[in-house]
CSV table of C-alpha atoms and ligand atoms in Angstrom, one decimal:
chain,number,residue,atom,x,y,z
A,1,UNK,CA,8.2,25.6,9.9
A,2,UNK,CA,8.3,22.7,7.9
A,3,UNK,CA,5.1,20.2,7.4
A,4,UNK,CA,5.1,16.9,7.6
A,5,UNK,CA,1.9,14.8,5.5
A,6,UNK,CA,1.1,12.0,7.5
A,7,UNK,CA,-2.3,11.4,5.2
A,8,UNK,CA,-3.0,7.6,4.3
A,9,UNK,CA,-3.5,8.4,0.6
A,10,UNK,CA,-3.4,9.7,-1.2
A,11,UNK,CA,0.2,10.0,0.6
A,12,UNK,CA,3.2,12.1,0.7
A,13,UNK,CA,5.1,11.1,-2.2
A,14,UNK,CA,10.0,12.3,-2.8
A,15,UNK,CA,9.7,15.8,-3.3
A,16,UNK,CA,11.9,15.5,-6.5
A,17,UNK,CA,9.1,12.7,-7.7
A,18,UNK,CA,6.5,15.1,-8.0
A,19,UNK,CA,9.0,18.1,-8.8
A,20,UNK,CA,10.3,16.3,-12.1
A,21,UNK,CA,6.5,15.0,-13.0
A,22,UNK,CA,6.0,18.9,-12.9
A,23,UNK,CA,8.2,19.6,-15.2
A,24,UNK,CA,7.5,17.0,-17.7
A,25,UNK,CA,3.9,18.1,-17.5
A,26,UNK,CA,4.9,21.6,-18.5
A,27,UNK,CA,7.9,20.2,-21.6
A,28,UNK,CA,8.6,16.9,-21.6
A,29,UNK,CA,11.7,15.6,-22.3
A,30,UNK,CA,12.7,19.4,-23.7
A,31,UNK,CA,9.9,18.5,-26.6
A,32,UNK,CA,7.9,21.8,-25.5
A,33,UNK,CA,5.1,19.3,-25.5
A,34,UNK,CA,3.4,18.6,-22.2
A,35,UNK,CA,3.1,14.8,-21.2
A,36,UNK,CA,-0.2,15.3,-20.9
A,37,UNK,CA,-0.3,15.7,-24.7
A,38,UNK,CA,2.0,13.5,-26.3
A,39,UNK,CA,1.2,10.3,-27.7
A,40,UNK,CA,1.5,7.0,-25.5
A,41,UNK,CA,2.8,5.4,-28.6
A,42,UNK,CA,5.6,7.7,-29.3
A,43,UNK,CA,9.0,7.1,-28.6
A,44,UNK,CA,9.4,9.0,-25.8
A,45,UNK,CA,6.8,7.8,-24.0
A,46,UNK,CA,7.8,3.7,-24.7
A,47,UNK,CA,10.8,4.8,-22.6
A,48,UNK,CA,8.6,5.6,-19.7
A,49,UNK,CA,6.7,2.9,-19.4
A,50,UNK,CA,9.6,0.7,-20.5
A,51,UNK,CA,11.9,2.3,-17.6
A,52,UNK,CA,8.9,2.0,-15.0
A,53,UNK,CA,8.4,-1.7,-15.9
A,54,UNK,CA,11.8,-2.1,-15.5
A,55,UNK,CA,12.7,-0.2,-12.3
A,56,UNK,CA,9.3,-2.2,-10.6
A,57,UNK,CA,11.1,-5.7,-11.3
A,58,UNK,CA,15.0,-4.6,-10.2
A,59,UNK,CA,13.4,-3.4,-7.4
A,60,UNK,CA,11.3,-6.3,-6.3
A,61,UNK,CA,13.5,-8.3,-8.1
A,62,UNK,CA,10.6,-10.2,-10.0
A,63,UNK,CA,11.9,-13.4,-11.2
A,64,UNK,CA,11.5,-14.7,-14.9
A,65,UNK,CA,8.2,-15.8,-15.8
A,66,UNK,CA,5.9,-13.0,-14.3
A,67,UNK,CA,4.5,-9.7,-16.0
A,68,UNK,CA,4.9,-6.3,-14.8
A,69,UNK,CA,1.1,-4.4,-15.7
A,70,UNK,CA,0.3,-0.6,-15.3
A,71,UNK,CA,-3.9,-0.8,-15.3
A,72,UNK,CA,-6.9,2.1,-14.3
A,73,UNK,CA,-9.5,1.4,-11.7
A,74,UNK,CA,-7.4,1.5,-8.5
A,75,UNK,CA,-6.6,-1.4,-6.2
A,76,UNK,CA,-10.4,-1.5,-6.0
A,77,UNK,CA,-10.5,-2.6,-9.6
A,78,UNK,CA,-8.0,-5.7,-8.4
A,79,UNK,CA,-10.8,-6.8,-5.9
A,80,UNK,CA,-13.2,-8.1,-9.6
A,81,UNK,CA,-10.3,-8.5,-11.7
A,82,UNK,CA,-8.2,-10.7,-9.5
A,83,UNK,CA,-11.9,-13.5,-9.5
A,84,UNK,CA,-12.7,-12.6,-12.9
A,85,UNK,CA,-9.2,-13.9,-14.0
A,86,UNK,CA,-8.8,-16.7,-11.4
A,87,UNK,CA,-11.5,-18.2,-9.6
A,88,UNK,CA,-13.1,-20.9,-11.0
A,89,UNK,CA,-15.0,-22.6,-8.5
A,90,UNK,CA,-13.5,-21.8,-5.2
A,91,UNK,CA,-10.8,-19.2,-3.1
A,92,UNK,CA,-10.0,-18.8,0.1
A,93,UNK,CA,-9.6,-15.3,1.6
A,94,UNK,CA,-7.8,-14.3,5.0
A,95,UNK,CA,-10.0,-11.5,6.3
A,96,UNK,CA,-8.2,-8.7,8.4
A,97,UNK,CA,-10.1,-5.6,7.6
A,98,UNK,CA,-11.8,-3.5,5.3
A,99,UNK,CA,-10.4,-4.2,2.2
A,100,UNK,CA,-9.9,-7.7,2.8
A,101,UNK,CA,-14.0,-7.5,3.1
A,102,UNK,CA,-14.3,-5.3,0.3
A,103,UNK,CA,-12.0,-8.2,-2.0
A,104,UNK,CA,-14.1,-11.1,-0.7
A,105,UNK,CA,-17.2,-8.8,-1.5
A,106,UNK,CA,-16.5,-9.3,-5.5
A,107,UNK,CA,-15.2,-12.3,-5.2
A,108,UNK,CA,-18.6,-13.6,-4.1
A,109,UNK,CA,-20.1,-12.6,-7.4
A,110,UNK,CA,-17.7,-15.3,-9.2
A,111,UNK,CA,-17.5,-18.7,-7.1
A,112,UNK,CA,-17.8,-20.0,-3.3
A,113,UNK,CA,-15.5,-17.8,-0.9
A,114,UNK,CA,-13.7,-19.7,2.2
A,115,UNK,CA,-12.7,-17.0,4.6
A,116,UNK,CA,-10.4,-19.1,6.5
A,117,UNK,CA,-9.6,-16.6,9.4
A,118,UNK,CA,-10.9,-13.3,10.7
A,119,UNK,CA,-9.7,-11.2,13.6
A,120,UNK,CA,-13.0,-9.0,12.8
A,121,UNK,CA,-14.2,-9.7,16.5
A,122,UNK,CA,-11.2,-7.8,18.0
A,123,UNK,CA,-11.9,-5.3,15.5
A,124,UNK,CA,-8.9,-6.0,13.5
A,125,UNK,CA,-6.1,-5.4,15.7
A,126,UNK,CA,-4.4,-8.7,14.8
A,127,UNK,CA,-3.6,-10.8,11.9
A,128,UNK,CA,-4.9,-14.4,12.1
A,129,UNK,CA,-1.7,-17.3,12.5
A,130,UNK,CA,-3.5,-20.7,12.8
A,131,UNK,CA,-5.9,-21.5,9.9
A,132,UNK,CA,-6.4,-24.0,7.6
A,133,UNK,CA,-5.8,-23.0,3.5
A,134,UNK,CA,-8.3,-25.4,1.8
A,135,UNK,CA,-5.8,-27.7,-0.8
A,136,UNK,CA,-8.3,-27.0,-3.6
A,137,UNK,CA,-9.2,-23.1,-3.5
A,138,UNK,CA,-8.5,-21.9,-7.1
A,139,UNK,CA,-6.4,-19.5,-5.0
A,140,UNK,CA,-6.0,-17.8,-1.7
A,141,UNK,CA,-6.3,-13.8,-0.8
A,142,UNK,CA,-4.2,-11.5,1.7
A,143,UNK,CA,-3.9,-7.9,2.3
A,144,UNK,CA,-0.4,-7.6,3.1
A,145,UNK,CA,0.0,-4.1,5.3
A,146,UNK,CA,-4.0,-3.2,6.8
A,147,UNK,CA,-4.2,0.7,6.1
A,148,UNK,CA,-6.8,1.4,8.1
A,149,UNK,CA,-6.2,-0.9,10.9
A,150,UNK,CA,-2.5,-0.7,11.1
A,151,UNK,CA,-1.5,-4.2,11.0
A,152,UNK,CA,0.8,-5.8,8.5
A,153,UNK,CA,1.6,-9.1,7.4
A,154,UNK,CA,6.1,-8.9,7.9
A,155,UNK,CA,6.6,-12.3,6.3
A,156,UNK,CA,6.1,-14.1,3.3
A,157,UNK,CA,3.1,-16.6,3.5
A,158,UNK,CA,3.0,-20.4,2.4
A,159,UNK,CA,0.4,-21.8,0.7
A,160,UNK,CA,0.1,-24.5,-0.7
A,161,UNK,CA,-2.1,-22.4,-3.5
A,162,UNK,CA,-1.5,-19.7,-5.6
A,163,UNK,CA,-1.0,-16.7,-3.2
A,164,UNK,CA,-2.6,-14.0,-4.0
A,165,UNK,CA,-2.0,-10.0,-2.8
A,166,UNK,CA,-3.1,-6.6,-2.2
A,167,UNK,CA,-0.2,-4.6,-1.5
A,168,UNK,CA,-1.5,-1.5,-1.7
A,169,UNK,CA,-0.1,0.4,1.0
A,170,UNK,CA,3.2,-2.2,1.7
A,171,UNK,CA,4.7,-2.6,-2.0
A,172,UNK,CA,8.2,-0.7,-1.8
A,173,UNK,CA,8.6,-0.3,1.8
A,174,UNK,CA,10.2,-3.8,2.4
A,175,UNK,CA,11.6,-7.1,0.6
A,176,UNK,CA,9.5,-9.7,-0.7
A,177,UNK,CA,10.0,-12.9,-2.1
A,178,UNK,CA,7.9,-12.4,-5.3
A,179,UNK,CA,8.3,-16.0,-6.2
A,180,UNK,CA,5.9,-17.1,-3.8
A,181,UNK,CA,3.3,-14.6,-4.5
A,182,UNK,CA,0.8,-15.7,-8.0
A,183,UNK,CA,0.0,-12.2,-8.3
A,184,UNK,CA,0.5,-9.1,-6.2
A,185,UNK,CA,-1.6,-5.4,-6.8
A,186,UNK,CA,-0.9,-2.3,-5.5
A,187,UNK,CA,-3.2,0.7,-6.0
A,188,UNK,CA,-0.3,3.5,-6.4
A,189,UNK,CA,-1.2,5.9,-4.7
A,190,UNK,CA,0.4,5.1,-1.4
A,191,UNK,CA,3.9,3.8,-2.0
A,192,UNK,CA,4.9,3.7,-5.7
A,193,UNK,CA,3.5,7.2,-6.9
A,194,UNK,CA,0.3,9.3,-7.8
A,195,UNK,CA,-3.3,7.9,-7.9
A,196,UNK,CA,-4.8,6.6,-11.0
A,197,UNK,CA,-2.5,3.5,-11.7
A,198,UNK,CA,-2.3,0.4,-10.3
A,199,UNK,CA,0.9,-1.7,-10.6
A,200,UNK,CA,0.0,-5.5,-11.2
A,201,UNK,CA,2.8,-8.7,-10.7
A,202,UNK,CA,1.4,-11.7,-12.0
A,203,UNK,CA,3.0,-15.3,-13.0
A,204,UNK,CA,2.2,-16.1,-16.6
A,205,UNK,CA,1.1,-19.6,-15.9
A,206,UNK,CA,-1.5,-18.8,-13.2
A,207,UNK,CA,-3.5,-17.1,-15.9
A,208,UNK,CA,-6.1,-18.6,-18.9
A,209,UNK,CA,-7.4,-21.7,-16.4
A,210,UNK,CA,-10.8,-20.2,-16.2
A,211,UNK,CA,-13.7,-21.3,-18.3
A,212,UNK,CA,-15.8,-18.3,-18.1
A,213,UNK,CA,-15.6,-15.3,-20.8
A,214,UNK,CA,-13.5,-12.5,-19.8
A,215,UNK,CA,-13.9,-9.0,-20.9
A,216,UNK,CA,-11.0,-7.8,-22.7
A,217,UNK,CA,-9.9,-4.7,-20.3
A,218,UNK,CA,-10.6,-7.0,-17.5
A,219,UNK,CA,-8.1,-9.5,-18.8
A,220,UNK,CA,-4.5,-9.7,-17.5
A,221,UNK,CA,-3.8,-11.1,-20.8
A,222,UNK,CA,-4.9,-8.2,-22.6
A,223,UNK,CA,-2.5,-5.3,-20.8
A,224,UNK,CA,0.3,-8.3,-20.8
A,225,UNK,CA,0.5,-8.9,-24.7
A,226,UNK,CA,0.3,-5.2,-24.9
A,227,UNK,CA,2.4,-4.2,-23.3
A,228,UNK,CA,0.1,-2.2,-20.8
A,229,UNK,CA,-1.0,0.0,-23.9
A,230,UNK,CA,-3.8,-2.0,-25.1
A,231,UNK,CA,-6.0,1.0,-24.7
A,232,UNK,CA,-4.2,4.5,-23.6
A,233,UNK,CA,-2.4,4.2,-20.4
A,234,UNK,CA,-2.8,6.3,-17.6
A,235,UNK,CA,0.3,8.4,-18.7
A,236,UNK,CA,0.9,11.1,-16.1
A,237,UNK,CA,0.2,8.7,-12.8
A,238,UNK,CA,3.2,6.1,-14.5
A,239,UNK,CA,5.2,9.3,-15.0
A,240,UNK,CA,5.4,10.2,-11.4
A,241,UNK,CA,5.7,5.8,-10.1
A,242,UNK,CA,8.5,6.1,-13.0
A,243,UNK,CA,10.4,8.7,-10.8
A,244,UNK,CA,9.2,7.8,-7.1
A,245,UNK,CA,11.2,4.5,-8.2
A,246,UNK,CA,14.1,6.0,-9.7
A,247,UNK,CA,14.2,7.9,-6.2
A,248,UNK,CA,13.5,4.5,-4.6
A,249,UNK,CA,17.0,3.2,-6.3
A,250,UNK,CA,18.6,6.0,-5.3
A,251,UNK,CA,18.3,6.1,-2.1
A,252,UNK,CA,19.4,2.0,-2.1
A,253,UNK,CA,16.1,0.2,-2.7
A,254,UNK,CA,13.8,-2.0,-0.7
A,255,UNK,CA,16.5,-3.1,1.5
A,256,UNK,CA,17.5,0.1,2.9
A,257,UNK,CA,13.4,1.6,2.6
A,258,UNK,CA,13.1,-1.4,4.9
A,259,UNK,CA,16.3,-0.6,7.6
A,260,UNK,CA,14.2,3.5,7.4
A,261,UNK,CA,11.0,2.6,7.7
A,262,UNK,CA,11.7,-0.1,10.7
A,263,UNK,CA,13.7,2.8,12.5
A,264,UNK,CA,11.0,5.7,11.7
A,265,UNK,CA,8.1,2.7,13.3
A,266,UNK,CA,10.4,1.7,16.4
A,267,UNK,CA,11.0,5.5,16.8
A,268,UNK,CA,6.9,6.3,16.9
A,269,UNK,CA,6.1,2.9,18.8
A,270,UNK,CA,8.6,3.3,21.4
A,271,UNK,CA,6.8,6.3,22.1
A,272,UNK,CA,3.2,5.1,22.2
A,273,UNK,CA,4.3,2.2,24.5
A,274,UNK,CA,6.8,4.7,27.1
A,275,UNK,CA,3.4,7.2,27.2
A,276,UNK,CA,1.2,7.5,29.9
A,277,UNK,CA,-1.5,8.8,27.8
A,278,UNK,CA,-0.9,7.1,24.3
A,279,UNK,CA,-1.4,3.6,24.1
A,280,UNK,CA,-1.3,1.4,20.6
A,281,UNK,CA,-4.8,-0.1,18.7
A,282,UNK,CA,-3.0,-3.8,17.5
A,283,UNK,CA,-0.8,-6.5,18.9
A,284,UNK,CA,2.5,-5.5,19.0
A,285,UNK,CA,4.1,-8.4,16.9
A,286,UNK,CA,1.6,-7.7,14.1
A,287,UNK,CA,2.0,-3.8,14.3
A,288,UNK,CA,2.2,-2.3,10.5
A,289,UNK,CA,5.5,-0.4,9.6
A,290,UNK,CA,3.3,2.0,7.5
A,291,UNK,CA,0.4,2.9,9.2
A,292,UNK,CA,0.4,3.4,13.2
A,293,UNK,CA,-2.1,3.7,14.7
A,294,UNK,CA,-2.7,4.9,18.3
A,295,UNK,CA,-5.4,6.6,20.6
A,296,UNK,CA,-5.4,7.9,24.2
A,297,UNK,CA,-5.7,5.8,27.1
A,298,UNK,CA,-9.3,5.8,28.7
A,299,UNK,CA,-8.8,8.1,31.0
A,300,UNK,CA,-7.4,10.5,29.0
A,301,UNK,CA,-9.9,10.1,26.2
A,302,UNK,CA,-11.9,13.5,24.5
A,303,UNK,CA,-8.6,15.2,23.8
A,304,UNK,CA,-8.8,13.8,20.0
A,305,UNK,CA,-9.9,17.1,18.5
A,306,UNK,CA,-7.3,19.1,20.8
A,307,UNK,CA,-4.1,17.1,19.7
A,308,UNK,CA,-5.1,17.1,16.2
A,309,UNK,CA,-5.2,21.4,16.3
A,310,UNK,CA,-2.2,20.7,18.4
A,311,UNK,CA,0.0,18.3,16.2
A,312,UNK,CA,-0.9,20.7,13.5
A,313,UNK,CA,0.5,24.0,14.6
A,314,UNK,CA,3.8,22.0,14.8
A,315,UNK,CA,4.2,20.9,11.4
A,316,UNK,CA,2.3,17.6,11.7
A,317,UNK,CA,-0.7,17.5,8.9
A,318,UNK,CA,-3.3,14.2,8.3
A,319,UNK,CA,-3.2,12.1,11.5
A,320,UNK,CA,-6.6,11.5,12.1
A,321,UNK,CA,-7.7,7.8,12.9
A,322,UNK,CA,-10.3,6.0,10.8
A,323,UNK,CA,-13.4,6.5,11.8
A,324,UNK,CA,-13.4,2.6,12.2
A,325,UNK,CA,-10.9,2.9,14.8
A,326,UNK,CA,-11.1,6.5,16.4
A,327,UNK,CA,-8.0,8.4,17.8
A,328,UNK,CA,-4.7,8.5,15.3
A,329,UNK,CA,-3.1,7.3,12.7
A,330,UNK,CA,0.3,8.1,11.4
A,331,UNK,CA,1.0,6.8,8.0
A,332,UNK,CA,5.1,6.7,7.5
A,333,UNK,CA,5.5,5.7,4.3
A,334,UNK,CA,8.7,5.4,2.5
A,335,UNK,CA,8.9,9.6,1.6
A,336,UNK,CA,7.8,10.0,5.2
A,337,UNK,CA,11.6,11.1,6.9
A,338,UNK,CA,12.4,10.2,10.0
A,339,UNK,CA,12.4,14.0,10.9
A,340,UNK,CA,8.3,13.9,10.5
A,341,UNK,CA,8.0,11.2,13.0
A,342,UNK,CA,10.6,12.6,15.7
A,343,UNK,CA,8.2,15.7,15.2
A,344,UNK,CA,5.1,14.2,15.6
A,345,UNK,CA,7.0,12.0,18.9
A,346,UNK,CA,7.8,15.4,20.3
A,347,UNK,CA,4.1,17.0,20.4
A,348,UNK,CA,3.0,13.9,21.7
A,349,UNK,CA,5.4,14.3,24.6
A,350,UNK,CA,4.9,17.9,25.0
A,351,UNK,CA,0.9,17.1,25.0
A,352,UNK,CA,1.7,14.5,27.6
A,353,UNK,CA,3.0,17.6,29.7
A,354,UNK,CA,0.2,19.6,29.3
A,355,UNK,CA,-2.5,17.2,30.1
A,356,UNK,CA,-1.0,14.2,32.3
A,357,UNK,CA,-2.5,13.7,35.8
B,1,LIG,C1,-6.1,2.2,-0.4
B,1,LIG,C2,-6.3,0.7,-0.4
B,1,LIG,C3,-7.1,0.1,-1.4
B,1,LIG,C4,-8.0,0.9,-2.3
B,1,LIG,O1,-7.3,1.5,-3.3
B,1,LIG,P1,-8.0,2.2,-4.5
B,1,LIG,O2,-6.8,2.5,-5.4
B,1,LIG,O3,-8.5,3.5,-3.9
B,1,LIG,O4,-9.0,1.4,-5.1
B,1,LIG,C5,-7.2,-1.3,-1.4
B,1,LIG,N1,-6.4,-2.0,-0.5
B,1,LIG,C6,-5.6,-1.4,0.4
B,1,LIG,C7,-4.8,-2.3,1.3
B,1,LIG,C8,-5.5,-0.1,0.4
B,1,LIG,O5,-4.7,0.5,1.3
């Protein structure tokens, strides 16, 4: 029977990614040497990061004047970097869940934070539309796709400041017009390839406007005019984004990830809305492509454990809600097919039989 990893991340990543990462870890590039053990300066690994760089702004298509970065410290890491770098006095945050708290958390330790909007009352299950960006925040924060919540923002913002993203568990799975982001971070480990990098897109000209002192490894400028190799990169992680990508291209890019991914989502929603004992956690028009999230009506509520143990013995691994949200969560990432999903819509529907009144 074949298994299908619905985990939120780390997530389930093209079989041939983490197949060719494999090898190279065992003889890279037919060297006998493993990755793991090669020097980040040699030639051979240049063309790695060169080629990752690369394939991250064809991809995105990242206009001229904007940096592609490969840093440590997870999207986490973003949440103090992204102030350190760029607040001087005052930024605005939208807040639509966890991680939106966790960036305004840091951010507090640099300057005044304006959360202009929060839909923590409803307990996340929508993204904010009418606030008010303040003209003179330094900049203003979003979380693009809300992992744990399951709700996603599916349209490029305007603000009249720089914009600001965490695209953690979104980069990849859909176009955006990187020209009207200031920078955009993506912990890896979701999307673009193994944990322990984190892919940063920044506009030159955003950066240097802050008075304060910067650490050196917590300076964008740093990893920029080094090309990411100021200190030893995290080698093996940029290995596996560098074939996830080339898999990514492949397969026809972001555009045709996006035509997948909004097939695999209808597929899974349809479902959740036609059941009689599913029902959905967010508004529909704000419903994440990535992570859905869903839980059984009230009066069919206590089954959790049951559908878990069933979903399993069918091939369905790692749905599990949040324990900020209960019930289930199916994250469909881009490696997810749309074989896992009509598998995990079937054991829904054959639960349904077993337990509907
Ligand atoms: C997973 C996630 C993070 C945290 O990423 P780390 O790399 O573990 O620090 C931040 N933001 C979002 C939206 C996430 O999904």
């Amino acid at each position: 029977m074949e298994k299908f990893n619905f985990s939120p991340g780390p997530s389930i990543l093209p079989k041939e990614a983490f197949e060719e990462t494999a090898k190279a870890i065992l003889n890279f590039n037919g060297s006998s040497f493993s990755l793991m053990e090669v020097s980040h300066r040699g030639k051979d690994f240049q063309a790695v990061m060169d080629e990752t760089t690369d394939l991250v702004k064809e991809l995105l298509n990242v206009p001229a004047g904007y940096s592609v970065i490969f840093v440590g410290g997870g999207a986490s890491m973003q949440f103090c970097m992204v102030p350190f770098n760029l607040l001087e006095k005052k930024a605005a945050y939208l807040n639509t869940g966890t991680w939106a708290n966790k960036a305004m958390k840091e951010a507090k330790l640099f300057g005044e934070v304006v959360e202009v909007a929060s839909s923590k009352d409803s307990n996340y299950t929508f993204i904010p539309k009418d606030y008010k960006i303040p003209a003179d925040a330094d900049y203003f924060h979003i979380t693009t796709n809300n992992t744990i919540f399951g709700t996603e923002i599916h349209k490029d913002l305007e603000s009249p400041v720089t914009l600001v993203a965490d695209m953690s568990s979104d980069i990849f799975s859909r176009p955006v017009d990187v020209s009207k982001y200031g920078l955009i971070y993506a912990g890896a480990q979701k999307n673009a390839g193994p944990a322990g990098v984190t892919i940063v897109i920044v506009k030159d000209e955003i950066l240097g406007k802050v008075t304060r002192q910067i650490p050196t490894m917590l300076n964008y400028k740093t990893h920029m005019e080094n090309g990411s190799m100021f200190n030893t990169p995290p080698v093996v992680p940029i290995y596996g984004c560098m074939q996830t990508l080339r898999w990514l291209k492949k397969i026809g890019g972001v555009e045709a990830i996006y035509k997948r991914n909004k097939e695999k989502a209808a597929l899974l929603y349809n479902e959740i809305d036609r059941s009689p004992v599913f029902m959905g956690t967010c508004v529909p028009e704000d419903r994440s492509l990535m992570n859905i999230c869903f839980v059984f009506k009230p009066e069919y509520e206590g089954h959790d454990a049951e559908f878990i143990e069933f979903a399993k013995e069918r091939g369905i691994y790692s749905i599990k809600g949040h324990r900020s949200v209960g019930g289930f969560r199916a994250s469909t990432y881009n490696a997810m097919p749309i074989q896992g999903v009509q598998a995990l819509v079937n054991a829904m529907q054959e639960f349904e039989k077993k337990i509907a009144k």
